[in-house]
mmCIF file of C-alpha atoms and ligand atoms in Angstrom:
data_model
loop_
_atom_site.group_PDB
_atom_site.id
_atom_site.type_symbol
_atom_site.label_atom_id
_atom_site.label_comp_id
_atom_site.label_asym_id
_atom_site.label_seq_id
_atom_site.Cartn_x
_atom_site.Cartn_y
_atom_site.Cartn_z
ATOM 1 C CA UNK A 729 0.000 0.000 0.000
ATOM 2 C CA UNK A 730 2.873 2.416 0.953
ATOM 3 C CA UNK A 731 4.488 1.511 -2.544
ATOM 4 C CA UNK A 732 1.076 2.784 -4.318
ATOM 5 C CA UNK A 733 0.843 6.245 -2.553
ATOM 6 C CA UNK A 734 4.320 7.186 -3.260
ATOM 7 C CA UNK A 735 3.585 6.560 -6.865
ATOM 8 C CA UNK A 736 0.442 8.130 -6.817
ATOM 9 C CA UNK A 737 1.784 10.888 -5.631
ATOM 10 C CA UNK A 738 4.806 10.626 -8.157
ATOM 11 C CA UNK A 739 2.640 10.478 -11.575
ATOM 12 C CA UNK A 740 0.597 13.445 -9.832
ATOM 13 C CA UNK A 741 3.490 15.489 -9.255
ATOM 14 C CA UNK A 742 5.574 14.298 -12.539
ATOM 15 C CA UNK A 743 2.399 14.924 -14.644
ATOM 16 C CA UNK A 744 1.752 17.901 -13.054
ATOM 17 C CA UNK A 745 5.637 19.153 -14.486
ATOM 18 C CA UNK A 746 5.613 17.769 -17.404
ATOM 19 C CA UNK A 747 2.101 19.864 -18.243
ATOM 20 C CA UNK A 748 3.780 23.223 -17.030
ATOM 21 C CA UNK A 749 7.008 22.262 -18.928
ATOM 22 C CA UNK A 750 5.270 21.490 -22.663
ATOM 23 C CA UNK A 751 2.777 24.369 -21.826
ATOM 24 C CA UNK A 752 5.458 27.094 -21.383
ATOM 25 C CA UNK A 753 7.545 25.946 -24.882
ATOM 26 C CA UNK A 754 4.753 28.021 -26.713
ATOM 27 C CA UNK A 755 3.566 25.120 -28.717
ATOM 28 C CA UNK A 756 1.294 26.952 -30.982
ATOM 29 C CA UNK A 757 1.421 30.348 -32.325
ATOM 30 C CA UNK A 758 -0.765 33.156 -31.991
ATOM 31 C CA UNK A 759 -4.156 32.893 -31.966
ATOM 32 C CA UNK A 760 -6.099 34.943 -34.453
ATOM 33 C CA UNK A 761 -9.340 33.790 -35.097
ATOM 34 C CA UNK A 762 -12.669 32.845 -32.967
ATOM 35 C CA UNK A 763 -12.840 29.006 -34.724
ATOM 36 C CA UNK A 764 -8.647 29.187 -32.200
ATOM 37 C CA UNK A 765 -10.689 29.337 -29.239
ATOM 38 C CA UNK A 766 -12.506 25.727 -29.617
ATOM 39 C CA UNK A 767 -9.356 24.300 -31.048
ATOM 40 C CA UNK A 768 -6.931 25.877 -28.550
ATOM 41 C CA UNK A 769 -9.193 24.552 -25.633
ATOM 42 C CA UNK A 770 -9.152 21.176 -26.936
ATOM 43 C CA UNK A 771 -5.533 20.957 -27.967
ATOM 44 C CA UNK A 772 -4.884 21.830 -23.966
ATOM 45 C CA UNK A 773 -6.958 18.987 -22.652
ATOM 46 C CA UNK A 774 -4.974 17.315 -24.904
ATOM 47 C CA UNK A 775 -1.719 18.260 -23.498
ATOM 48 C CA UNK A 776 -3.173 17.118 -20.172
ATOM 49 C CA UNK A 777 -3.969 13.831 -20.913
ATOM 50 C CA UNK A 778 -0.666 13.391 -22.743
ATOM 51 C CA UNK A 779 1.198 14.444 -19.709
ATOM 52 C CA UNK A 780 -1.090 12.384 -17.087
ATOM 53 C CA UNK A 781 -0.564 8.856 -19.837
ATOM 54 C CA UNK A 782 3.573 9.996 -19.995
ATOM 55 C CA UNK A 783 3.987 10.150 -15.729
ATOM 56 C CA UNK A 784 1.452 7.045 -15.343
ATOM 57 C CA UNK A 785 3.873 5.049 -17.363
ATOM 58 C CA UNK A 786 7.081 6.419 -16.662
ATOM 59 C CA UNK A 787 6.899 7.220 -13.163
ATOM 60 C CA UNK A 788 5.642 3.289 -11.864
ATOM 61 C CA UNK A 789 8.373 2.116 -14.709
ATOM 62 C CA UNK A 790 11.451 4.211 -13.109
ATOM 63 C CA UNK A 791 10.013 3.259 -9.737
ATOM 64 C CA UNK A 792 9.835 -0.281 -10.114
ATOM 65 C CA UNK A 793 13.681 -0.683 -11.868
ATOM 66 C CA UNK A 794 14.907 1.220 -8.758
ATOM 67 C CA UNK A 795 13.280 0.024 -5.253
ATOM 68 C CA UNK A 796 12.227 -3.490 -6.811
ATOM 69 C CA UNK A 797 15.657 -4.519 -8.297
ATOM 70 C CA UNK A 798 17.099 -7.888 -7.711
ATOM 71 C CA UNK A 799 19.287 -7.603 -4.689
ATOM 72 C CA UNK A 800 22.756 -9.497 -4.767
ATOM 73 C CA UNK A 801 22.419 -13.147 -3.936
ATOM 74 C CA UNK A 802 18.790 -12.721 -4.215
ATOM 75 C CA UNK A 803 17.708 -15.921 -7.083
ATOM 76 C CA UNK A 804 13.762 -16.244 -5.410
ATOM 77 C CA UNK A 805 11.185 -15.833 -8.393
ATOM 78 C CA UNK A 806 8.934 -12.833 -7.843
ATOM 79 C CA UNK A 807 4.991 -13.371 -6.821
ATOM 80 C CA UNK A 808 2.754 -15.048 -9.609
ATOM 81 C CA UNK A 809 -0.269 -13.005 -10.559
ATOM 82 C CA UNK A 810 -2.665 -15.303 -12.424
ATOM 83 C CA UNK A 811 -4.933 -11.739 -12.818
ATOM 84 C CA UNK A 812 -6.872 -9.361 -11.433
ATOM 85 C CA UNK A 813 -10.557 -8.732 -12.399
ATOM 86 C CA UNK A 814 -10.992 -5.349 -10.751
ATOM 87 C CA UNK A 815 -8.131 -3.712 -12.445
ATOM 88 C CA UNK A 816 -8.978 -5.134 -15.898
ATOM 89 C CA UNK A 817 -12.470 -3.758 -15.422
ATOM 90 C CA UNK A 818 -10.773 -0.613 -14.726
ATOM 91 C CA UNK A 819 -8.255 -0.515 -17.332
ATOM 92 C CA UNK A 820 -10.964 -0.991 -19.893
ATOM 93 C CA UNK A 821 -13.719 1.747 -18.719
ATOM 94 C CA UNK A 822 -11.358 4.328 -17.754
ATOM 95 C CA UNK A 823 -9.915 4.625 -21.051
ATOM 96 C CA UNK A 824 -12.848 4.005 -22.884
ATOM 97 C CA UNK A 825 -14.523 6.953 -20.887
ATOM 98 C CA UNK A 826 -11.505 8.888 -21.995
ATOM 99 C CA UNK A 827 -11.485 8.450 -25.272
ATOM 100 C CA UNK A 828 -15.275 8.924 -26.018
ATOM 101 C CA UNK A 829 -14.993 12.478 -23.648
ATOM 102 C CA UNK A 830 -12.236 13.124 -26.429
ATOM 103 C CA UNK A 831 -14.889 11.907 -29.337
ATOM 104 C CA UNK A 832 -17.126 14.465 -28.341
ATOM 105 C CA UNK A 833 -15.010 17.004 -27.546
ATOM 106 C CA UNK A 834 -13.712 16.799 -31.078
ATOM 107 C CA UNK A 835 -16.996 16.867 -32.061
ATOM 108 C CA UNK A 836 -18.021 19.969 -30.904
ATOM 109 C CA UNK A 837 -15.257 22.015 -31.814
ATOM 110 C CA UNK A 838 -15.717 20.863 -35.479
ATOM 111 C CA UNK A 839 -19.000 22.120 -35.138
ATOM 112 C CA UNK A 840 -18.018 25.338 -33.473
ATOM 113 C CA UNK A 841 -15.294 25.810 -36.085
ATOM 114 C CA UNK A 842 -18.064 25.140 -39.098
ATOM 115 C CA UNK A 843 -20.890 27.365 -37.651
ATOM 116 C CA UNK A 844 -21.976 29.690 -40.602
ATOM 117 C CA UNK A 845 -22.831 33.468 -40.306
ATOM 118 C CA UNK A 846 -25.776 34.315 -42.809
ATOM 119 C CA UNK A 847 -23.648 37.387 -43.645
ATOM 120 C CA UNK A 848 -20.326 36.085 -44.194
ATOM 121 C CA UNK A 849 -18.174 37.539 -46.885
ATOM 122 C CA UNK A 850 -17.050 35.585 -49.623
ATOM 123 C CA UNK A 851 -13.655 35.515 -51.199
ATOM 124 C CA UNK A 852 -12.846 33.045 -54.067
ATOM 125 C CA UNK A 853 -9.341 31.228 -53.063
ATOM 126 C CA UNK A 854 -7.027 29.616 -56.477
ATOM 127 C CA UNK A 855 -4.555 27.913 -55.752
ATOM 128 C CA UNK A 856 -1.698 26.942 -58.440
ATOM 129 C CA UNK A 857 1.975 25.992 -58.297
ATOM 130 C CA UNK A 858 3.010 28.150 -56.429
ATOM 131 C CA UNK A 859 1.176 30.936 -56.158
ATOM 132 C CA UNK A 860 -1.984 32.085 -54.258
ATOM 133 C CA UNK A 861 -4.816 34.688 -56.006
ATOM 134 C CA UNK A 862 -7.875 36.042 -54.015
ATOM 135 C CA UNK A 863 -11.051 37.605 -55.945
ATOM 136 C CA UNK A 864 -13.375 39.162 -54.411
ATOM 137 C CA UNK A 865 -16.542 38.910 -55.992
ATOM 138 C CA UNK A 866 -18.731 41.836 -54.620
ATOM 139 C CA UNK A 867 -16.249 44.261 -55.803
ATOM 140 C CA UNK A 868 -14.622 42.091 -58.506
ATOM 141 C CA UNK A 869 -11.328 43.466 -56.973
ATOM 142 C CA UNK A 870 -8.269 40.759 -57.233
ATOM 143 C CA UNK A 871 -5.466 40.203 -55.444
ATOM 144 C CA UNK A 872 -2.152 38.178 -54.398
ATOM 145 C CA UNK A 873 -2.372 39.440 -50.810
ATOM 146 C CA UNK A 874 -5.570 37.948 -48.795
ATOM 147 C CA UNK A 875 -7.154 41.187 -46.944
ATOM 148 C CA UNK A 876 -9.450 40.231 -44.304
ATOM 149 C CA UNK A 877 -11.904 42.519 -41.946
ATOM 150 C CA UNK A 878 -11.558 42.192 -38.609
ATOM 151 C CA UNK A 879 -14.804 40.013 -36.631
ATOM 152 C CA UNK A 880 -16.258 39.618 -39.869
ATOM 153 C CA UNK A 881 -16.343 35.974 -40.823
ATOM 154 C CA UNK A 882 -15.350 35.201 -44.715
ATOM 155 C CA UNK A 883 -16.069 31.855 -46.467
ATOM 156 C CA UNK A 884 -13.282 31.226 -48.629
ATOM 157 C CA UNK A 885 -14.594 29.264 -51.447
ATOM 158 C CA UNK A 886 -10.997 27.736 -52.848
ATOM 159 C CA UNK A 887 -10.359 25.683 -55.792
ATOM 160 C CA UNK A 888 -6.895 25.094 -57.577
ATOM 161 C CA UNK A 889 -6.086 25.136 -61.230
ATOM 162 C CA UNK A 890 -3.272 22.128 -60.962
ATOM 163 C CA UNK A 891 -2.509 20.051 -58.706
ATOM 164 C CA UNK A 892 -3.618 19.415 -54.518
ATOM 165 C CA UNK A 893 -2.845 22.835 -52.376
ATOM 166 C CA UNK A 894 -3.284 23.255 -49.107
ATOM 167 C CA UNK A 895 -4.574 26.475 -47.604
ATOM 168 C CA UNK A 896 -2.772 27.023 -43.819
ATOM 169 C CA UNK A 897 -2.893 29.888 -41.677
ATOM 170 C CA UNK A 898 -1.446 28.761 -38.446
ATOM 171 C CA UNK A 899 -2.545 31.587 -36.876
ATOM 172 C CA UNK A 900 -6.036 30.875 -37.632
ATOM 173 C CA UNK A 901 -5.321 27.208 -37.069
ATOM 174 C CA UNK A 902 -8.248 25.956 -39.137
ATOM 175 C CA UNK A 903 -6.523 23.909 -42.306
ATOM 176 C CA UNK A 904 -8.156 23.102 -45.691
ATOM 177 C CA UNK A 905 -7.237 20.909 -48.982
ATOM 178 C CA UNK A 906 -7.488 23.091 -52.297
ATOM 179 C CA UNK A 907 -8.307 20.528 -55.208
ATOM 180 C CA UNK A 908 -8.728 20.824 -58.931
ATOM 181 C CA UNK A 909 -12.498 20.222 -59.870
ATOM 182 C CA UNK A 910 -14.072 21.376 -56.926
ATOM 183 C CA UNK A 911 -14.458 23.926 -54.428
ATOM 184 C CA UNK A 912 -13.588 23.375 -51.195
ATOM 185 C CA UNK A 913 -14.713 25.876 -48.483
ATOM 186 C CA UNK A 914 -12.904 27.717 -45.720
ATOM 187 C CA UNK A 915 -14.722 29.844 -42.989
ATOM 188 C CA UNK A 916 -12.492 31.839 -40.728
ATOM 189 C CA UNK A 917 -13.446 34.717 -38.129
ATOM 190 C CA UNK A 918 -10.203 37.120 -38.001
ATOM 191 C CA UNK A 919 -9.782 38.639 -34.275
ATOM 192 C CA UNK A 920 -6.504 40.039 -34.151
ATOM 193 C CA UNK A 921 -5.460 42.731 -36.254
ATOM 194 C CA UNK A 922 -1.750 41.609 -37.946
ATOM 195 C CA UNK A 923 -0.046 40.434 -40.661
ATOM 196 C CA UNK A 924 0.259 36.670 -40.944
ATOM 197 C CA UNK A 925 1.129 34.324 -43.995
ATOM 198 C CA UNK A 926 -0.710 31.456 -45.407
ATOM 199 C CA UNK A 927 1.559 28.538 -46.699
ATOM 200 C CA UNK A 928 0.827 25.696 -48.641
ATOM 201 C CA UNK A 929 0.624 22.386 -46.600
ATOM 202 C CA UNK A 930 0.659 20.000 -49.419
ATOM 203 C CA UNK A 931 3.573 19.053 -51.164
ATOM 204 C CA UNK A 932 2.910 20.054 -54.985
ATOM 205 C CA UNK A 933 6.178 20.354 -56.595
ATOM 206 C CA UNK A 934 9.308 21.604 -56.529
ATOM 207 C CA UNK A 935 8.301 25.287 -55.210
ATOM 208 C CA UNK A 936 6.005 24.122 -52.733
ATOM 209 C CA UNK A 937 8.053 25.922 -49.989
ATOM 210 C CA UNK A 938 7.443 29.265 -51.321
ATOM 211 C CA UNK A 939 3.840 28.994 -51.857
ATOM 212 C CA UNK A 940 2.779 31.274 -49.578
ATOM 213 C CA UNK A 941 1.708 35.158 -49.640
ATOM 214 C CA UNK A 942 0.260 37.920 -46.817
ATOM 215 C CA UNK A 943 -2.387 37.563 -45.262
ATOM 216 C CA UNK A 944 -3.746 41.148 -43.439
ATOM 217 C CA UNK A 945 -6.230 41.738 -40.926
ATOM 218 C CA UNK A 946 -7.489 45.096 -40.407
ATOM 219 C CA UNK A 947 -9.915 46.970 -38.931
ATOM 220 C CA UNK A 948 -13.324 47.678 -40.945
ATOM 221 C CA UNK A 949 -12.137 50.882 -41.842
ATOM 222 C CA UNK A 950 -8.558 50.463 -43.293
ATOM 223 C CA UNK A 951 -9.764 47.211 -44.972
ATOM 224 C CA UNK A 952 -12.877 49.489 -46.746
ATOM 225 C CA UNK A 953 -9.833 51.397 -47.939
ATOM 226 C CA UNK A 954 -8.172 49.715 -49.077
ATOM 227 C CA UNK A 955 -11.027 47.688 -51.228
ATOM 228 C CA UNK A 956 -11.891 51.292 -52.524
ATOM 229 C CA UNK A 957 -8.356 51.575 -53.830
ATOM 230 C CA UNK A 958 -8.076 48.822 -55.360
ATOM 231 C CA UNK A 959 -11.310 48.899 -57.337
ATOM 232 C CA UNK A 960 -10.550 52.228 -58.215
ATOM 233 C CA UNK A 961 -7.109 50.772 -59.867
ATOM 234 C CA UNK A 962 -8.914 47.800 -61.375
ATOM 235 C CA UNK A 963 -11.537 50.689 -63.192
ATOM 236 C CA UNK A 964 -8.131 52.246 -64.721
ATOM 237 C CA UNK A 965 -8.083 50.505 -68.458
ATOM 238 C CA UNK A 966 -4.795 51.163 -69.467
ATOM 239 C CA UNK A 967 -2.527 48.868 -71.119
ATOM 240 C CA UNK A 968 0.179 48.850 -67.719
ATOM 241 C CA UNK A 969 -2.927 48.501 -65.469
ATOM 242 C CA UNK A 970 -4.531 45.393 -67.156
ATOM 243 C CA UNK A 971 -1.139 43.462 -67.445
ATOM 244 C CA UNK A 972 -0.765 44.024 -63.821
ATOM 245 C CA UNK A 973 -3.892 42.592 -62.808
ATOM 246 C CA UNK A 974 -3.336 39.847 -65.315
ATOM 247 C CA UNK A 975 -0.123 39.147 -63.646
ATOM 248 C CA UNK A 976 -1.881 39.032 -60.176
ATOM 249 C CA UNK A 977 -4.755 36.771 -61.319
ATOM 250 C CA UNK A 978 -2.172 34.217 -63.317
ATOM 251 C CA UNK A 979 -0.328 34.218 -60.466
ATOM 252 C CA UNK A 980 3.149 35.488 -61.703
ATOM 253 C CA UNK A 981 4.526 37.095 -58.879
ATOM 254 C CA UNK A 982 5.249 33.837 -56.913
ATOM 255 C CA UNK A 983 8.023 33.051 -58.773
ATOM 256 C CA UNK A 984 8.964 35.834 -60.334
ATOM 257 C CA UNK A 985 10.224 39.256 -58.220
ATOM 258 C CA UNK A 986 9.621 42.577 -59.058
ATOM 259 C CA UNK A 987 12.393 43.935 -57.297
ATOM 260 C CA UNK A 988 15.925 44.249 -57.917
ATOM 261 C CA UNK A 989 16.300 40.715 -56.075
ATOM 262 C CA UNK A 990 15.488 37.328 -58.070
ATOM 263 C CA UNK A 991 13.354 34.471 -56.032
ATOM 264 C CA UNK A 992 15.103 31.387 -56.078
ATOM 265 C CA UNK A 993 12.113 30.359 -58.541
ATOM 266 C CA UNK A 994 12.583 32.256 -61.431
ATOM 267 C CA UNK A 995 14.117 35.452 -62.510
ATOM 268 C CA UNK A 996 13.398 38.961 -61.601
ATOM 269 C CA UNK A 997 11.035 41.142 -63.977
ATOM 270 C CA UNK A 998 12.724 44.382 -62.813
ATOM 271 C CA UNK A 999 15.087 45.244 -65.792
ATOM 272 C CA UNK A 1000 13.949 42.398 -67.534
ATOM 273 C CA UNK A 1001 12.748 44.021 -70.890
ATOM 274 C CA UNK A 1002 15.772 44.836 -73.524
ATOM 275 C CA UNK A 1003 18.435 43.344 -71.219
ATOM 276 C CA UNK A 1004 20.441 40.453 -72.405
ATOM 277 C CA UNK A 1005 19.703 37.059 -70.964
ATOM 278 C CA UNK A 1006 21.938 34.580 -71.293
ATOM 279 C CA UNK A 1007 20.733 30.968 -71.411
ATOM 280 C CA UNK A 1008 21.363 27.329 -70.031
ATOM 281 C CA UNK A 1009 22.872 26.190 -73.452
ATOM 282 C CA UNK A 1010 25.661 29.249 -73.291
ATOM 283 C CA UNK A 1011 23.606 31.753 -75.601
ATOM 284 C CA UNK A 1012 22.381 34.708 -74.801
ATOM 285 C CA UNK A 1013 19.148 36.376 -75.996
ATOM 286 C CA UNK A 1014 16.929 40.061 -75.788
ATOM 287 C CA UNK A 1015 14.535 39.744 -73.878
ATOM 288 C CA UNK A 1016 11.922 41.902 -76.628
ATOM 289 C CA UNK A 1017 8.639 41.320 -77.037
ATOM 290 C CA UNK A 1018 8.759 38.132 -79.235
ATOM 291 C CA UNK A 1019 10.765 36.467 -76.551
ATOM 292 C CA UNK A 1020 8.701 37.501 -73.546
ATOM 293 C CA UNK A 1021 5.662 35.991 -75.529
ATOM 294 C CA UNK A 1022 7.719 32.802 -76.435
ATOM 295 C CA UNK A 1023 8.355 32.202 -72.358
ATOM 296 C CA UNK A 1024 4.731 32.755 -71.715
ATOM 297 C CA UNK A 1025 3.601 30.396 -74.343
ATOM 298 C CA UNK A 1026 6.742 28.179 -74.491
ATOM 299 C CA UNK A 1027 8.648 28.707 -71.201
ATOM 300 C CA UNK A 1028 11.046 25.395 -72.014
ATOM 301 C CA UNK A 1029 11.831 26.736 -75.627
ATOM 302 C CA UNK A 1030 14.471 28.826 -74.304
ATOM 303 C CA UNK A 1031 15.812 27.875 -70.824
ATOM 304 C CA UNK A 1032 17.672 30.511 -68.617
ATOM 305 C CA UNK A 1033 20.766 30.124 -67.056
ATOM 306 C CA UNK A 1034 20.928 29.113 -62.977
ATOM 307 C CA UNK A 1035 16.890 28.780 -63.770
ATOM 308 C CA UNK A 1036 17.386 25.268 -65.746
ATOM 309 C CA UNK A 1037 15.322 22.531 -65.914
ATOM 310 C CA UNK A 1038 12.634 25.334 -66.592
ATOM 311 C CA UNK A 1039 9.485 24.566 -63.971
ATOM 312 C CA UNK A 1040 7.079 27.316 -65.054
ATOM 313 C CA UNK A 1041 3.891 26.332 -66.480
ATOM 314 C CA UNK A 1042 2.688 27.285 -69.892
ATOM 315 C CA UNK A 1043 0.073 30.081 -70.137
ATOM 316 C CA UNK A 1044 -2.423 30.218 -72.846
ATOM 317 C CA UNK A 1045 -2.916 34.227 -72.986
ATOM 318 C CA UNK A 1046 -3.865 36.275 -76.120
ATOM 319 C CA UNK A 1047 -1.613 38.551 -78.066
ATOM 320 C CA UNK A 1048 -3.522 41.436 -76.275
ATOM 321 C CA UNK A 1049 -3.241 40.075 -72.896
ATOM 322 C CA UNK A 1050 0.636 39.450 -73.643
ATOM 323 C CA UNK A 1051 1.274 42.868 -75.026
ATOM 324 C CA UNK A 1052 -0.338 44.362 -71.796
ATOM 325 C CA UNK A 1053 1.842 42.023 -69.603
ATOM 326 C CA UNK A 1054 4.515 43.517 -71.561
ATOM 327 C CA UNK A 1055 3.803 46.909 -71.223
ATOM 328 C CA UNK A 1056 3.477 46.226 -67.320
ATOM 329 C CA UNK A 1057 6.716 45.184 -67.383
ATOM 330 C CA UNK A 1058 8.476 47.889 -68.924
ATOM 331 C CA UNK A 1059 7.404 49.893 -66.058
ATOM 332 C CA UNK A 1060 9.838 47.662 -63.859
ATOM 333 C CA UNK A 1061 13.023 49.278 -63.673
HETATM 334 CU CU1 LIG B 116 0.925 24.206 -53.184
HETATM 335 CU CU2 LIG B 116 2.436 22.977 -51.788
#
């Protein structure tokens, strides 16, 4: 009996530590969204049980090796137990109990996590290698950064053009899929103004580690602003203006910077147009308007050094839409 309430005591004490220690490494991130506060809840019970299961096995384990180890000269056999029906009775309900507390627990917060506000907003998500594009269809406004109001819940209805995306914010903790063929949905709550970054979860090639792009929370205000801007630049028709948002929508600027400063993905734009680029096979070629189509269309006909094996996509775009992603780009230098 004395044996069982210094381990009791032990696995109370040792779980107890073991909670406070895996509590205080700052397991999760931030939370920034009301579907956290279900999920954060849960994940500590969690934590609790895990540390409770950890001492109950360690702590009778270490015990055991240490006050019941053979003692020199000692060759007795220890006690035969044929079994014990209390404490397999036990074994098998208190678990069970556990487990189906857990079941419902999970259960709820999926529930709390899908519940649906009549006056959500909704934002259509694409996904493609490896680039993210938001379109907002009230306004018609696109964009590669994902702008969110602050307590207003958004559905995110998300599909991808290629191949399987995942959509993560781990600040809002709630994950989704993004598949070709169908739309998957998404709802979040934003509560914390911030800038945050969703990242693709799914591995989808050989960029899938920079598929990600800003994600920004602001109040009502700022974020009415800013959708007024940016409609206001989307009404602008000319040529510069319409490559630009064709770049955003096609989803461009993942790979390719606009800034002095390549990606490791694919060559800068800034400078690009009428400089000399020399190629994988030694050449070198201007970069002038037929050969700015030809990567669109072709991007594999003529392969740029340090960028080679070529792993952009090919675009099917008009000659207009080309000649306005052109003009765009001779704004970049
Ligand atoms: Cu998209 Cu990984």
């Amino acid at each position: 009996m004395r044996h069982f309430v210094i381990v009791g005591v032990l696995v109370i004490l040792v779980a107890g530590l073991t909670y406070i220690g895996l509590d205080s490494m700052g397991l999760m991130p931030i939370a920034a969204s009301a579907q956290a506060i279900p999920i954060d809840w849960m994940w500590n019970w969690q934590v609790v049980a895990i540390s409770f299961l950890f001492s109950l096995i360690i702590v009778p384990m270490i015990y055991s090796m240490i006050v019941f180890r053979r003692r020199k000269g000692d060759t007795t056999d220890a006690e035969h137990i044929e079994g014990n029906t209390n404490l397999e009775i036990a074994w098998t309900v208190l678990p069970l109990f556990l487990v189906l507390t857990f079941a419902y627990m999970g259960a709820f917060s999926l529930g709390e996590m899908r519940r649906a506000d009549p006056n959500a907003m909704i934002i259509k998500v694409s996904g493609q290698q490896w680039t993210w594009t938001f379109e907002y269809p009230e306004t018609g406004v696109v964009s590669s950064e994902l702008h969110l109001p602050l307590n207003r819940q958004v559905l995110l209805m998300m599909e991808s053009k290629d191949v399987i995306h995942s959509f993560w914010v781990p600040e809002f903790r709630v994950k989704q899929d993004v598949v070709p063929g169908r739309i998957t949905e998404y709802r979040i709550t934003p509560s914390l103004v911030g800038t945050y970054m969703v990242r693709c979860a799914e591995i989808c090639g050989t960029s899938h580690a920079y598929m990600e792009s800003k994600v920004i929370v602001d109040d009502v205000a700022i974020f009415d602003a800013w959708m007024v801007e940016q409609a206001e630049l989307a009404a602008i028709k000319t040529p510069e203006g319409m490559g630009k948002q064709l770049v955003t929508a096609n989803g461009c600027l993942g790979c390719h910077s606009i800034t002095s400063v390549s990606l490791a993905t694919a060559p800068t734009w800034f400078g690009l147009y009428g400089a000399e680029v020399p190629l994988a096979d030694g050449t070198t070629v201007i970069s002038d308007d037929a050969y700015i189509a030809e990567s669109i269309l072709a991007p594999k006909a003529k392969e740029v050094a340090g960028y080679s094996p070529t792993i952009m996509p090919a675009f099917t775009l008009t000659d207009e839409e080309i000649a306005n992603i052109i003009a765009y780009m001779k704004t970049l230098k």
